PDB file of C-alpha atoms and ligand atoms in Angstrom:
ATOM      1  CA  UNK A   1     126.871 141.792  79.556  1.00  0.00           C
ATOM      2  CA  UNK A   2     124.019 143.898  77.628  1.00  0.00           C
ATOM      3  CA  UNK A   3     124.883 147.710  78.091  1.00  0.00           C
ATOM      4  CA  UNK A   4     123.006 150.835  77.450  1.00  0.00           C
ATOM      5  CA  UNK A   5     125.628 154.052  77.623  1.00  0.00           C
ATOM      6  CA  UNK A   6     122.891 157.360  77.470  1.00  0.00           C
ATOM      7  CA  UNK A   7     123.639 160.727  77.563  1.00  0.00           C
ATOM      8  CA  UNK A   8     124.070 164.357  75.623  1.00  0.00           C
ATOM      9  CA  UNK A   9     126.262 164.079  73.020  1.00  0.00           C
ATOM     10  CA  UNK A  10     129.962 164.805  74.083  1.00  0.00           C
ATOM     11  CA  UNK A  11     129.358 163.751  77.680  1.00  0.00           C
ATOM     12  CA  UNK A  12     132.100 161.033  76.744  1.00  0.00           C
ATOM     13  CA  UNK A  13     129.534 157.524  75.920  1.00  0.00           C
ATOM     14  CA  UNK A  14     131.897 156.870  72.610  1.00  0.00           C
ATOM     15  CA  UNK A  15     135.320 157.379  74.574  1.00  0.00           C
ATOM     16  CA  UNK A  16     133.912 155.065  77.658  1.00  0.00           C
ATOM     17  CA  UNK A  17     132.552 152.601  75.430  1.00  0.00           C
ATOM     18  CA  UNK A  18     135.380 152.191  73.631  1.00  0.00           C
ATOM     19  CA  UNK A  19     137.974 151.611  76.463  1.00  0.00           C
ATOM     20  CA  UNK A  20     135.137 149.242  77.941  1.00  0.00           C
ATOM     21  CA  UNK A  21     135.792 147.635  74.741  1.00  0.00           C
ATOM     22  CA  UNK A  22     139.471 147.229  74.070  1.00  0.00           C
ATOM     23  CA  UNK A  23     140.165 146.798  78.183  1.00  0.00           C
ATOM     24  CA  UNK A  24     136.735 144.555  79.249  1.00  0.00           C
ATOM     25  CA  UNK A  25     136.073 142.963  75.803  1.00  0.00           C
ATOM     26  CA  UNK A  26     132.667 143.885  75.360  1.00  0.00           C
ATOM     27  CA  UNK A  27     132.238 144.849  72.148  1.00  0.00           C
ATOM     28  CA  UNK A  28     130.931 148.769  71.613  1.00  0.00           C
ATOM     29  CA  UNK A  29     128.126 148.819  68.911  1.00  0.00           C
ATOM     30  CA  UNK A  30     128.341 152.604  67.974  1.00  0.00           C
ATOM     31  CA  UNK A  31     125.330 153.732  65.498  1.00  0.00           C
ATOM     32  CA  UNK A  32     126.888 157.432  65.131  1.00  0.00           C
ATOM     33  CA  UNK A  33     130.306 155.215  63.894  1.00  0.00           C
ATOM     34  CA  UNK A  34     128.622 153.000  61.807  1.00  0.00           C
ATOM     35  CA  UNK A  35     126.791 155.661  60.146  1.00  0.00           C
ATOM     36  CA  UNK A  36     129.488 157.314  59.746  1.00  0.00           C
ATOM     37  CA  UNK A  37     131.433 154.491  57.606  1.00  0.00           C
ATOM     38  CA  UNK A  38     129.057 153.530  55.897  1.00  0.00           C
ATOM     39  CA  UNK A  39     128.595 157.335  54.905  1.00  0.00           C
ATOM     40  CA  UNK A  40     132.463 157.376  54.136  1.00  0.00           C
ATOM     41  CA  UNK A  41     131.778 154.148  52.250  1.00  0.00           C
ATOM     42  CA  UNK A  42     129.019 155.858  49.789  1.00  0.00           C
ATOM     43  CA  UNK A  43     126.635 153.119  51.053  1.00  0.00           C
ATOM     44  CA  UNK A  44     122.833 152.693  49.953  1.00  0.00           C
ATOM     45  CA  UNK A  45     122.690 153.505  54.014  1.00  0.00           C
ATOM     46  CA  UNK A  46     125.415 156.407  54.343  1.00  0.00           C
ATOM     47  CA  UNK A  47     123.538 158.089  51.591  1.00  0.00           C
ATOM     48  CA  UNK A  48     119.940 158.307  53.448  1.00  0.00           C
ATOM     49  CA  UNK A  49     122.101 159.308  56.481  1.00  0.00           C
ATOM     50  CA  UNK A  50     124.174 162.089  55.355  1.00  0.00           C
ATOM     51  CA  UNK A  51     122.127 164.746  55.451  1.00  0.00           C
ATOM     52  CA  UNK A  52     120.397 164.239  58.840  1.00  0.00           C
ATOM     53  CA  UNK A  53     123.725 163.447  60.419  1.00  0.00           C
ATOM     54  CA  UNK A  54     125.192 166.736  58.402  1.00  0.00           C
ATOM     55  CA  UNK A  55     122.525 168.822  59.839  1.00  0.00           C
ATOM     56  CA  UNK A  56     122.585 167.341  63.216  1.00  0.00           C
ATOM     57  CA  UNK A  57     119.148 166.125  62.835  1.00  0.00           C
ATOM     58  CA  UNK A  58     118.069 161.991  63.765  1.00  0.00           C
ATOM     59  CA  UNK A  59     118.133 159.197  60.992  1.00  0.00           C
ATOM     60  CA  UNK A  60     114.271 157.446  60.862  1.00  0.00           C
ATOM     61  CA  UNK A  61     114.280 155.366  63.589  1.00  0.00           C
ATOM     62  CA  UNK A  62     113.054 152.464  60.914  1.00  0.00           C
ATOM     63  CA  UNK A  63     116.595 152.888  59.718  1.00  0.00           C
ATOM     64  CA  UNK A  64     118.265 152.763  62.872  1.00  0.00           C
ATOM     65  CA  UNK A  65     116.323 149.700  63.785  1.00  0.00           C
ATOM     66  CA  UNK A  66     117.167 147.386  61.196  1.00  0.00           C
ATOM     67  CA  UNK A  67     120.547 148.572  61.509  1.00  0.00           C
ATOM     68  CA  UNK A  68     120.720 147.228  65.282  1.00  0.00           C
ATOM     69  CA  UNK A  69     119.349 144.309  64.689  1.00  0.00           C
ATOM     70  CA  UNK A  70     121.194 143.768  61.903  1.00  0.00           C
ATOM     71  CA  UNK A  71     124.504 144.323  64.033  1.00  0.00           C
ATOM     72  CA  UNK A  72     123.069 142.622  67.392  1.00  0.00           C
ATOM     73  CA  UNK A  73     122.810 139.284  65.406  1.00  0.00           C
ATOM     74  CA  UNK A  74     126.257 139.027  64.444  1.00  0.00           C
ATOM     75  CA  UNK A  75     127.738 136.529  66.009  1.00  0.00           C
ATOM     76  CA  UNK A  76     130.442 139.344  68.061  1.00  0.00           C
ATOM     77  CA  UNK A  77     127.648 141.264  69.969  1.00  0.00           C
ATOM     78  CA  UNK A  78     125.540 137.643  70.672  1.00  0.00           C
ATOM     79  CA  UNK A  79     127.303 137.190  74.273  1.00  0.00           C
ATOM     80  CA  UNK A  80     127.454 141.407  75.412  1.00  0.00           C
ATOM     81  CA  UNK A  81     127.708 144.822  73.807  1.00  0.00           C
ATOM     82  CA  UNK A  82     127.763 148.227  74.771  1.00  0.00           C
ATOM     83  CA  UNK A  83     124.971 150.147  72.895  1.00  0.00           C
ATOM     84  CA  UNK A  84     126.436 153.799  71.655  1.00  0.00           C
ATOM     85  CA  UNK A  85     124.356 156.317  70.623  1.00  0.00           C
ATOM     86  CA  UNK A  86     121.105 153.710  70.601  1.00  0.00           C
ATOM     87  CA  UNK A  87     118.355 153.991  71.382  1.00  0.00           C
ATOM     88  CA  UNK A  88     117.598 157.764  71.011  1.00  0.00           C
ATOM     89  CA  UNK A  89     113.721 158.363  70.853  1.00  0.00           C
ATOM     90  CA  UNK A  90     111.361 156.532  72.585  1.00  0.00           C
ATOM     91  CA  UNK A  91     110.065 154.373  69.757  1.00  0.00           C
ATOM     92  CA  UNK A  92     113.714 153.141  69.572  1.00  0.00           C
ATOM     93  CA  UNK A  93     113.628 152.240  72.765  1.00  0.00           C
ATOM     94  CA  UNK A  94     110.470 150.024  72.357  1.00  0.00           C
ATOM     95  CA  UNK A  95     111.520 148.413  69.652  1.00  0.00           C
ATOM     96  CA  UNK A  96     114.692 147.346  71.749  1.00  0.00           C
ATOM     97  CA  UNK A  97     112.650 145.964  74.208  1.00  0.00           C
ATOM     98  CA  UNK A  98     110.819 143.652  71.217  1.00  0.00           C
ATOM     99  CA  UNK A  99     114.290 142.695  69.487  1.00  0.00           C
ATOM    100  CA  UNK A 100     116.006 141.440  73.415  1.00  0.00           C
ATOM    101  CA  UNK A 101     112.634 139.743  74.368  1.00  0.00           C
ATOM    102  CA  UNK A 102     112.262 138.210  71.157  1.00  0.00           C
ATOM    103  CA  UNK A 103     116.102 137.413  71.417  1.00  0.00           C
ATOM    104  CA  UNK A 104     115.449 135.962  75.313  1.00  0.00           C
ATOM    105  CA  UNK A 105     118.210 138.664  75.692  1.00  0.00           C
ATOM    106  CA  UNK A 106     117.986 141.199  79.054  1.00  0.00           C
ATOM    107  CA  UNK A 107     119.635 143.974  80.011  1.00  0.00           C
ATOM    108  CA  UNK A 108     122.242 144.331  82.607  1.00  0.00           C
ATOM    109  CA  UNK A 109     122.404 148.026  82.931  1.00  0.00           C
ATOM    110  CA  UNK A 110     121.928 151.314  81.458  1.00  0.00           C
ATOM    111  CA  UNK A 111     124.167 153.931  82.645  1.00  0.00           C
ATOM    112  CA  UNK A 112     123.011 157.440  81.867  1.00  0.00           C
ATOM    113  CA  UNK A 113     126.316 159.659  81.580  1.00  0.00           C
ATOM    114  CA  UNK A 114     125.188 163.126  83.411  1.00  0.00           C
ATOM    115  CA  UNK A 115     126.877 166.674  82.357  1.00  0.00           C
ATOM    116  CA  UNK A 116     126.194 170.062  82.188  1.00  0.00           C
ATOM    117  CA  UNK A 117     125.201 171.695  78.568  1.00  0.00           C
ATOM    118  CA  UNK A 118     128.368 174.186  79.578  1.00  0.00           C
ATOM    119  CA  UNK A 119     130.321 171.231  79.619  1.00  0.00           C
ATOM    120  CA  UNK A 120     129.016 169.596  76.934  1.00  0.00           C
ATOM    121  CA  UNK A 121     129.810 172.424  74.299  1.00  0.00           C
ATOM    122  CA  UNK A 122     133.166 173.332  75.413  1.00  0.00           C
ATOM    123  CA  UNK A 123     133.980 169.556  74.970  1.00  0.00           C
ATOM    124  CA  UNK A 124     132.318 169.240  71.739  1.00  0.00           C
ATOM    125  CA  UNK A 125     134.021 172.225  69.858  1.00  0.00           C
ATOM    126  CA  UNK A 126     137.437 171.123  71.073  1.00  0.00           C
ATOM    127  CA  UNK A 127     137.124 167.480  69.917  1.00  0.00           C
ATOM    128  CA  UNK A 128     139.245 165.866  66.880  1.00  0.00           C
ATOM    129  CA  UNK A 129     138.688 162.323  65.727  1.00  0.00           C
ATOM    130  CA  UNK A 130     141.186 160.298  63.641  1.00  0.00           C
ATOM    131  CA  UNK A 131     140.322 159.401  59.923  1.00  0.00           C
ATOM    132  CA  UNK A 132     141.182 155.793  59.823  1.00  0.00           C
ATOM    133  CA  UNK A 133     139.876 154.276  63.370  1.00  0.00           C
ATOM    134  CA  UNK A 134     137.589 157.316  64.931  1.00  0.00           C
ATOM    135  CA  UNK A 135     140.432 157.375  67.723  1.00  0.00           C
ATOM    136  CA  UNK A 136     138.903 160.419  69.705  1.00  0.00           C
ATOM    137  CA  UNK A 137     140.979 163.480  71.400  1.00  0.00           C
ATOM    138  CA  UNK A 138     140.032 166.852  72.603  1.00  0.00           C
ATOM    139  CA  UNK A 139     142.373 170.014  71.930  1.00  0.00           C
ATOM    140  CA  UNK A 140     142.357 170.789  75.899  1.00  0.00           C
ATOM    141  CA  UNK A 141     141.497 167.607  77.805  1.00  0.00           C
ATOM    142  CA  UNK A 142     142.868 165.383  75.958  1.00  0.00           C
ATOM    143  CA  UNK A 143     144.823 166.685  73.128  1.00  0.00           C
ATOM    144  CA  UNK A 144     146.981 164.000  71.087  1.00  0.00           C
ATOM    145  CA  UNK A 145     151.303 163.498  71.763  1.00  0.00           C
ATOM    146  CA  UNK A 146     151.524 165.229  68.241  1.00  0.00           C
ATOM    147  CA  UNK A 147     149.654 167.979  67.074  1.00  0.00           C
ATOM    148  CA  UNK A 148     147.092 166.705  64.481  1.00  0.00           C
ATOM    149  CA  UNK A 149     147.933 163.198  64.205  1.00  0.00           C
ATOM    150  CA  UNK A 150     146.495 160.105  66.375  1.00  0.00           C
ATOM    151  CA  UNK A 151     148.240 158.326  69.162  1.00  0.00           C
ATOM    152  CA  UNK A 152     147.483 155.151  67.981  1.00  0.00           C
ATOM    153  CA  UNK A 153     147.361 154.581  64.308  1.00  0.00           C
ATOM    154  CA  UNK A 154     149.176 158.297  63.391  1.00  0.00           C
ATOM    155  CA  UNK A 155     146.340 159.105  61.024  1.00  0.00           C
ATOM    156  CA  UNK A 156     145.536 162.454  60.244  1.00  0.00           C
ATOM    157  CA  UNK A 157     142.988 164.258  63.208  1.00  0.00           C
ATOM    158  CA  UNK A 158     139.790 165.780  61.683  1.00  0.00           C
ATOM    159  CA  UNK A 159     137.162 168.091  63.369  1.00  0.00           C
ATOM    160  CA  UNK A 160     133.348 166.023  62.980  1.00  0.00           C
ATOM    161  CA  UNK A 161     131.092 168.176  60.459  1.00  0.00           C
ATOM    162  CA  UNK A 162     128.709 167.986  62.949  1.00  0.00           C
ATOM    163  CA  UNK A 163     131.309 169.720  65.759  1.00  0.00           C
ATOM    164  CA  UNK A 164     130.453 173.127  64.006  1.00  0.00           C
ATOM    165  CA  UNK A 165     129.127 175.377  66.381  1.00  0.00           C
ATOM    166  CA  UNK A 166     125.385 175.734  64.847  1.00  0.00           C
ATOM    167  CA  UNK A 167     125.207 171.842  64.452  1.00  0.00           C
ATOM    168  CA  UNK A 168     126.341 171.368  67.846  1.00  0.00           C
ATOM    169  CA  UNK A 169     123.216 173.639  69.506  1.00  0.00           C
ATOM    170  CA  UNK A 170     120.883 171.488  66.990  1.00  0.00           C
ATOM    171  CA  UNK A 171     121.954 168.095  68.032  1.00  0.00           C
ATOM    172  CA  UNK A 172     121.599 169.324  71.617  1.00  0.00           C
ATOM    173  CA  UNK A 173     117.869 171.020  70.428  1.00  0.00           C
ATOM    174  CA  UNK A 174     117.115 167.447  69.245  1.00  0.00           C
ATOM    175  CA  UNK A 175     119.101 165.600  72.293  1.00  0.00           C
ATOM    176  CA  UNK A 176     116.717 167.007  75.130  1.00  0.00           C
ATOM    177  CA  UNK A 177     113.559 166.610  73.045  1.00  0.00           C
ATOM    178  CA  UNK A 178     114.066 163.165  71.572  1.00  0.00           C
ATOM    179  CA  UNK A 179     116.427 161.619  73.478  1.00  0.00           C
ATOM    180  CA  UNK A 180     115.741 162.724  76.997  1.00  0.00           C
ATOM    181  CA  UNK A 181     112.195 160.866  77.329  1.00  0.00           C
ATOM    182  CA  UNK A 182     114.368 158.069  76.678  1.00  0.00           C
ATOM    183  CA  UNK A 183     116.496 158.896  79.999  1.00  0.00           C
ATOM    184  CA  UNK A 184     112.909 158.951  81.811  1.00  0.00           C
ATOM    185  CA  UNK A 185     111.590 155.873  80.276  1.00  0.00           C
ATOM    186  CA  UNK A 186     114.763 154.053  81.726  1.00  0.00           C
ATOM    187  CA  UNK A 187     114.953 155.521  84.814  1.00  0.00           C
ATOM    188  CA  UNK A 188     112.026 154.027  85.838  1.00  0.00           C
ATOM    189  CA  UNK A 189     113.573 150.532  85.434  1.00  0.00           C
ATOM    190  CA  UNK A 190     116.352 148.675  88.003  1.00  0.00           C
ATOM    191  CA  UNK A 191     118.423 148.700  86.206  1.00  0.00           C
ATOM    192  CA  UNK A 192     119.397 152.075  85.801  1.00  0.00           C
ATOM    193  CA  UNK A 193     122.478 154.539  86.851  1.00  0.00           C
ATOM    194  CA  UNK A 194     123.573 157.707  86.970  1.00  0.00           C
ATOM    195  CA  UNK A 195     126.751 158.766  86.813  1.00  0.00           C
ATOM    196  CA  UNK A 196     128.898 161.751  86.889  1.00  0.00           C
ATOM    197  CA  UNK A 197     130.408 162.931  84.043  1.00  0.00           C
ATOM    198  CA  UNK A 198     132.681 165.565  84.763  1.00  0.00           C
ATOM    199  CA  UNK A 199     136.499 165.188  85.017  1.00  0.00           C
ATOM    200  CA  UNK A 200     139.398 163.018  83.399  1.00  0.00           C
ATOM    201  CA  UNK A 201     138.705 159.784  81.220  1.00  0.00           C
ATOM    202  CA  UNK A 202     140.085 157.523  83.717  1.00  0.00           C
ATOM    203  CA  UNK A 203     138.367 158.809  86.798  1.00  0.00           C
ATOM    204  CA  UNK A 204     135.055 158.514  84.274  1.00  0.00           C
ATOM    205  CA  UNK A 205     136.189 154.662  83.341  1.00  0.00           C
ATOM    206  CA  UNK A 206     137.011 154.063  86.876  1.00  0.00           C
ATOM    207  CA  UNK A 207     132.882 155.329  87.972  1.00  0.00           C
ATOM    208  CA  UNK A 208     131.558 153.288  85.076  1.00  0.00           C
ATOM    209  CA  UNK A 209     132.967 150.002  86.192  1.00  0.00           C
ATOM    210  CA  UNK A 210     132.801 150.866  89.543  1.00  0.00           C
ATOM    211  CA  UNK A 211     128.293 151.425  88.608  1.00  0.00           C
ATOM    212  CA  UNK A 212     128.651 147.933  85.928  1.00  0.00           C
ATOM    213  CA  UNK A 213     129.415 146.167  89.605  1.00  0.00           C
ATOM    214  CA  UNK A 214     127.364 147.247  91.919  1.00  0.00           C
ATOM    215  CA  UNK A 215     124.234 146.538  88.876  1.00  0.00           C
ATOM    216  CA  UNK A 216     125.767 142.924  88.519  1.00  0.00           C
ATOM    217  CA  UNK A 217     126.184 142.149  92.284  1.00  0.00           C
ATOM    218  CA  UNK A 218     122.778 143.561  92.874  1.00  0.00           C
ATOM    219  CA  UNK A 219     121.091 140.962  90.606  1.00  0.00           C
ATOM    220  CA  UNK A 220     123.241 138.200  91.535  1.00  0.00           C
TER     221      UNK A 220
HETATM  222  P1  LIG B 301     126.850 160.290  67.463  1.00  0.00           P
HETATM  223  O1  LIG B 301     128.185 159.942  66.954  1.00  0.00           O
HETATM  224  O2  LIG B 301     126.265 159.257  68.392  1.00  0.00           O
HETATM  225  O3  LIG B 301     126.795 161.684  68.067  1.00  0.00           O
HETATM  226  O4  LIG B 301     125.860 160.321  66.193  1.00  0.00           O
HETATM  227  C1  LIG B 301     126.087 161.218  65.112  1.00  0.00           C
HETATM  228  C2  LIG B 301     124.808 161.435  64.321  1.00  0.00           C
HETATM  229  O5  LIG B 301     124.352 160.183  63.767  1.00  0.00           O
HETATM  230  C3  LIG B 301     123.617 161.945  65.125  1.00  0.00           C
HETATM  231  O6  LIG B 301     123.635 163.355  65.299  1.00  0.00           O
HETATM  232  C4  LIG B 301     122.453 161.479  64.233  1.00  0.00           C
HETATM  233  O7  LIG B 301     122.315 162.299  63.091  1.00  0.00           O
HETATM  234  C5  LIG B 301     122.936 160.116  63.759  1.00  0.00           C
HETATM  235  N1  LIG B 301     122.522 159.030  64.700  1.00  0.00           N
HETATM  236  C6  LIG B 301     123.333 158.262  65.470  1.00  0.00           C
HETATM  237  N2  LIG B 301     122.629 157.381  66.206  1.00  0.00           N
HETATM  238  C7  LIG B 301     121.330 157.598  65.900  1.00  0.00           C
HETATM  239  C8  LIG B 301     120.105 157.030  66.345  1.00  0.00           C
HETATM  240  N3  LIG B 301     120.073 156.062  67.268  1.00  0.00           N
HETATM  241  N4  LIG B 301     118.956 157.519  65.818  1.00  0.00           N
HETATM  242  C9  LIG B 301     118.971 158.502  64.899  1.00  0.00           C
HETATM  243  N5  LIG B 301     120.074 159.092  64.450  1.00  0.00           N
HETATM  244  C10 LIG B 301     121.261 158.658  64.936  1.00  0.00           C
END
């Protein structure tokens, strides 16, 4: 299955995609995490990214092309993924369309994750990642069993630089000029969805494949 998870930041696409992952297989292809490595990693890549991703601005999108098709090819995302934080301008988006058709690849839906900007900032400032696996919590929705430490691996919990108030209001500047077009140059398409946001993770997971469905029954 060939996924497409849009939305504001914070409105949840990383959490969803990753449970999609670890409970449906389908592997989540995250640029924001792989930037993020590779900027941990002191990469050729991590270095053109950190500042744009430290000022809450968007990498070239001639970067964040090759580095899709790059990770599309490999041999884990060849039967499904879940696309993350991709595409994010319009110009992205074409040059998806090019890379699947090229690929004889289609895709099976793109779910557009709706929210309110007061939702999104209160759950952006209140979110903590984990160092070693990007495990994600947030202080009041979903705050970890121990204070500062993940559920899962027991790293230490970190606030993203890019969860400071001032970066957040940039990256949402930037969301609803670059990335919304995006939204509208889906929606046009079948294979399209909306759905709601708001609430707990699991009634969130439960809408998503509840919206993956009906899309596959429809073009069955
Ligand atoms: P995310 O984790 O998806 O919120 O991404 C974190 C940051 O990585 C963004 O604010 C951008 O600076 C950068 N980034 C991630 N994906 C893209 C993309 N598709 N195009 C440009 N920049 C991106």
């Amino acid at each position: 299955m060939n996924l497409i998870f849009l939305g504001a930041p914070g409105a949840g696409k990383g959490t969803q995609a990753r449970l999609l992952q670890e409970r449906e297989g389908i592997p989540q292809v995250s640029t924001g995490d792989m930037l993020r490595a590779a900027m941990a990693d002191g990469s050729e890549l991590g270095l053109r990214a950190k500042g744009y991703v430290e000022r809450g601005e968007l990498v070239p999108d001639d970067v964040m092309v090759a580095v899709i098709e790059a990770r599309l090819a490999r041999p884990d995302a060849r039967h499904g993924f879940v696309l993350d934080g991709f595409p994010r301008t319009l110009p992205q988006a074409e040059a998806l369309d090019v890379m699947l058709e090229r690929a004889g690849r289609k895709l099976d839906a793109v779910l557009y994750f709706d929210l309110s900007d007061e939702t999104i900032l209160r759950r952006l400032t209140g979110r903590w990642v984990c160092r070693q696996a990007g495990h994600i919590y947030h202080l009041e929705f979903n705050p970890p069993r121990q204070r500062g430490r993940c559920d899962v691996d027991g790293s230490e919990l970190s606030q993203r630089a890019d969860d400071r108030p001032e970066t957040v209001q940039r990256r949402l500047e930037v969301y609803h000029r670059e990335t919304e077009p995006v939204v509208e140059f889906y929606r046009r398409r079948g294979v399209f969805s909306t759905v709601d946001a708001e609430g707990g993770i699991e009634d969130v997971h439960r809408r998503v494949l509840a919206t993956i469905r009906t899309r596959m029954e429809l073009r069955a």
